[in-house]
Coordinates of C-alpha atoms in Angstrom, one line a residue:
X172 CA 38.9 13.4 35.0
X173 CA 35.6 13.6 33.8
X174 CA 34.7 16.6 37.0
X175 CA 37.3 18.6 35.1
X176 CA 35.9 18.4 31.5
X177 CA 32.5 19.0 32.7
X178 CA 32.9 22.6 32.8
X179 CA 33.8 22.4 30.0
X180 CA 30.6 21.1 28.3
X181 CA 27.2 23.3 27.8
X182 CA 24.4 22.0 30.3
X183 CA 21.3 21.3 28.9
X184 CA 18.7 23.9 29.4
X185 CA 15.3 22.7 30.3
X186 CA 12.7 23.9 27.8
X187 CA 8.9 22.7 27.2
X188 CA 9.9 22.1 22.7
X189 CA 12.0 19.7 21.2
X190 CA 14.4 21.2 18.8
X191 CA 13.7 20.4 15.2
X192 CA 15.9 17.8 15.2
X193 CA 14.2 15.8 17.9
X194 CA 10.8 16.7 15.9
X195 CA 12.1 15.3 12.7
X196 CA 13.0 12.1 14.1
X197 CA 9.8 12.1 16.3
X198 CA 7.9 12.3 13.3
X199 CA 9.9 9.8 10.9
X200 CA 9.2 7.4 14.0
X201 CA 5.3 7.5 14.3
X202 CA 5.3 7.5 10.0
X203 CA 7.7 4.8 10.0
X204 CA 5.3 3.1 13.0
X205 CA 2.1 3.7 10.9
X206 CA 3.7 2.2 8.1
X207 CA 4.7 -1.3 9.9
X208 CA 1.0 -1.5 11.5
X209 CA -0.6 -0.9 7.8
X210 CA 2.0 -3.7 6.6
X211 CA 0.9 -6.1 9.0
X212 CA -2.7 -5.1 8.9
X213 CA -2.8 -6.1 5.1
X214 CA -1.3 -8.6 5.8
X215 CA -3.6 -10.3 8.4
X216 CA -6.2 -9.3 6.4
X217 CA -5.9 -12.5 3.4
X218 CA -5.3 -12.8 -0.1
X219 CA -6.4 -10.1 -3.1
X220 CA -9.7 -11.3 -3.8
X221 CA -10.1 -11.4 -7.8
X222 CA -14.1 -11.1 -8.0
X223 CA -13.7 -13.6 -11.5
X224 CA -11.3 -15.9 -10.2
X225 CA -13.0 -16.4 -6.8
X226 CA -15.9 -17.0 -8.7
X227 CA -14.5 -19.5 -11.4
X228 CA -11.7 -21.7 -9.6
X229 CA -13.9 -23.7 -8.1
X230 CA -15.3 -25.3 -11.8
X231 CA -13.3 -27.2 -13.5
X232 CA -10.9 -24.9 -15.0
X233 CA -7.7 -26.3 -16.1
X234 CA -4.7 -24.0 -14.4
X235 CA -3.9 -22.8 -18.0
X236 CA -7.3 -21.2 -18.5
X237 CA -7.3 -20.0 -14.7
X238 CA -3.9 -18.5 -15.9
X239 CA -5.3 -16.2 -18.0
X240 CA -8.1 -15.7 -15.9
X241 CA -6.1 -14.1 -14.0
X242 CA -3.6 -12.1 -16.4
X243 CA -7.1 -10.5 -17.7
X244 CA -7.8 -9.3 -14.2
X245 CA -4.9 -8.2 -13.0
X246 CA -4.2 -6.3 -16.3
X247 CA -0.8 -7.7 -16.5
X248 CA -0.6 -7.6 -19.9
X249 CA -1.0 -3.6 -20.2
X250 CA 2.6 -3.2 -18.9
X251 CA 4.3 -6.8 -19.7
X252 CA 2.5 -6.9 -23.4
X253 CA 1.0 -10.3 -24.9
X254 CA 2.7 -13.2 -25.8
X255 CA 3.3 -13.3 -29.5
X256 CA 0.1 -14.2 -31.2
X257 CA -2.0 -14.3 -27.9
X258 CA -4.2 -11.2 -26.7
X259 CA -6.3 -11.7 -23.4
X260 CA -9.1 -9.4 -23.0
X261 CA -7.8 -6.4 -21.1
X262 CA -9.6 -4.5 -18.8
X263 CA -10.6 -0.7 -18.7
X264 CA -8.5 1.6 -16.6
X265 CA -10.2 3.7 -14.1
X266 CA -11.5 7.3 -14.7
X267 CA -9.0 9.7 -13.2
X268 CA -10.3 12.9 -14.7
X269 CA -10.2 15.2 -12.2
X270 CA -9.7 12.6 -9.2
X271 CA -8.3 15.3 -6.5
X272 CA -11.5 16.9 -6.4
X273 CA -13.7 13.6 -6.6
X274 CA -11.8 11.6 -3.9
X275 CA -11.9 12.1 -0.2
X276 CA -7.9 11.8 1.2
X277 CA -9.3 9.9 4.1
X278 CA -11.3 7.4 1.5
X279 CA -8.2 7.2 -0.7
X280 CA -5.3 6.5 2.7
X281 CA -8.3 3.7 4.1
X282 CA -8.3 2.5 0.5
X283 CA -4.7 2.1 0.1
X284 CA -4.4 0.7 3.5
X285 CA -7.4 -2.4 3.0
X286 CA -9.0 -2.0 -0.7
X287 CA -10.8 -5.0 0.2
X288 CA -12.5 -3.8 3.3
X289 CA -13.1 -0.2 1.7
X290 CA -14.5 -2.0 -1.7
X291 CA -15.3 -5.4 -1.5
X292 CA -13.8 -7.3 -5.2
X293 CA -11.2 -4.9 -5.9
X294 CA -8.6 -6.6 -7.0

């Protein structure tokens, strides 16, 4: 049965290029690939390291005061707002004036992929 549908059915020419099909999912592969191995490199790589908590936790900070330690770090409150009655000191966003002509694509993907390798304290 199947000898008499197979003349039926266009043969596959050989060719040296993938149809655009095959290169679309060729490509979403190796991205989606790349995007595992960054995944698991950051996370082989440790915790964030917050420059003023690393430096502080080990005094004697109560966990309320290395709490905020932390919120003031992190930012947190910029998007989550205060609690009523309670600002932390809030940190200064970065300059992004004109960023696409100061930063390097290569810098900014190795920065993305392991801040703390590219800058040491980022948090």
């Amino acid at each position: 049965m199947i000898r008499q549908f197979s003349n039926l059915l266009p043969l596959p020419v050989p060719s040296t290029t993938f149809p655009v099909q095959s290169r679309l999912l060729f490509t979403a592969a190796v991205v989606l690939i790349w995007c595992l191995a960054l995944d698991v490199q950051a996370a082989d790589s440790g915790h964030a390291i917050i420059a003023a908590y690393e430096r502080f936790r080990s005094t004697d900070l109560s966990d309320v005061e290395a709490g905020q330690l932390l919120l003031s770090e992190l930012n947190c409150q910029s998007c989550h707002g205060p609690l009523e009655g309670r600002v932390l000191p809030t940190r200064k966003a970065p300059v992004l004036t004109k960023a696409a002509e100061r930063i390097n694509p290569e810098y900014l993907l190795k920065f993305l992929a392991d801040p703390q390798h590219v800058k040491p304290g980022t948090t």
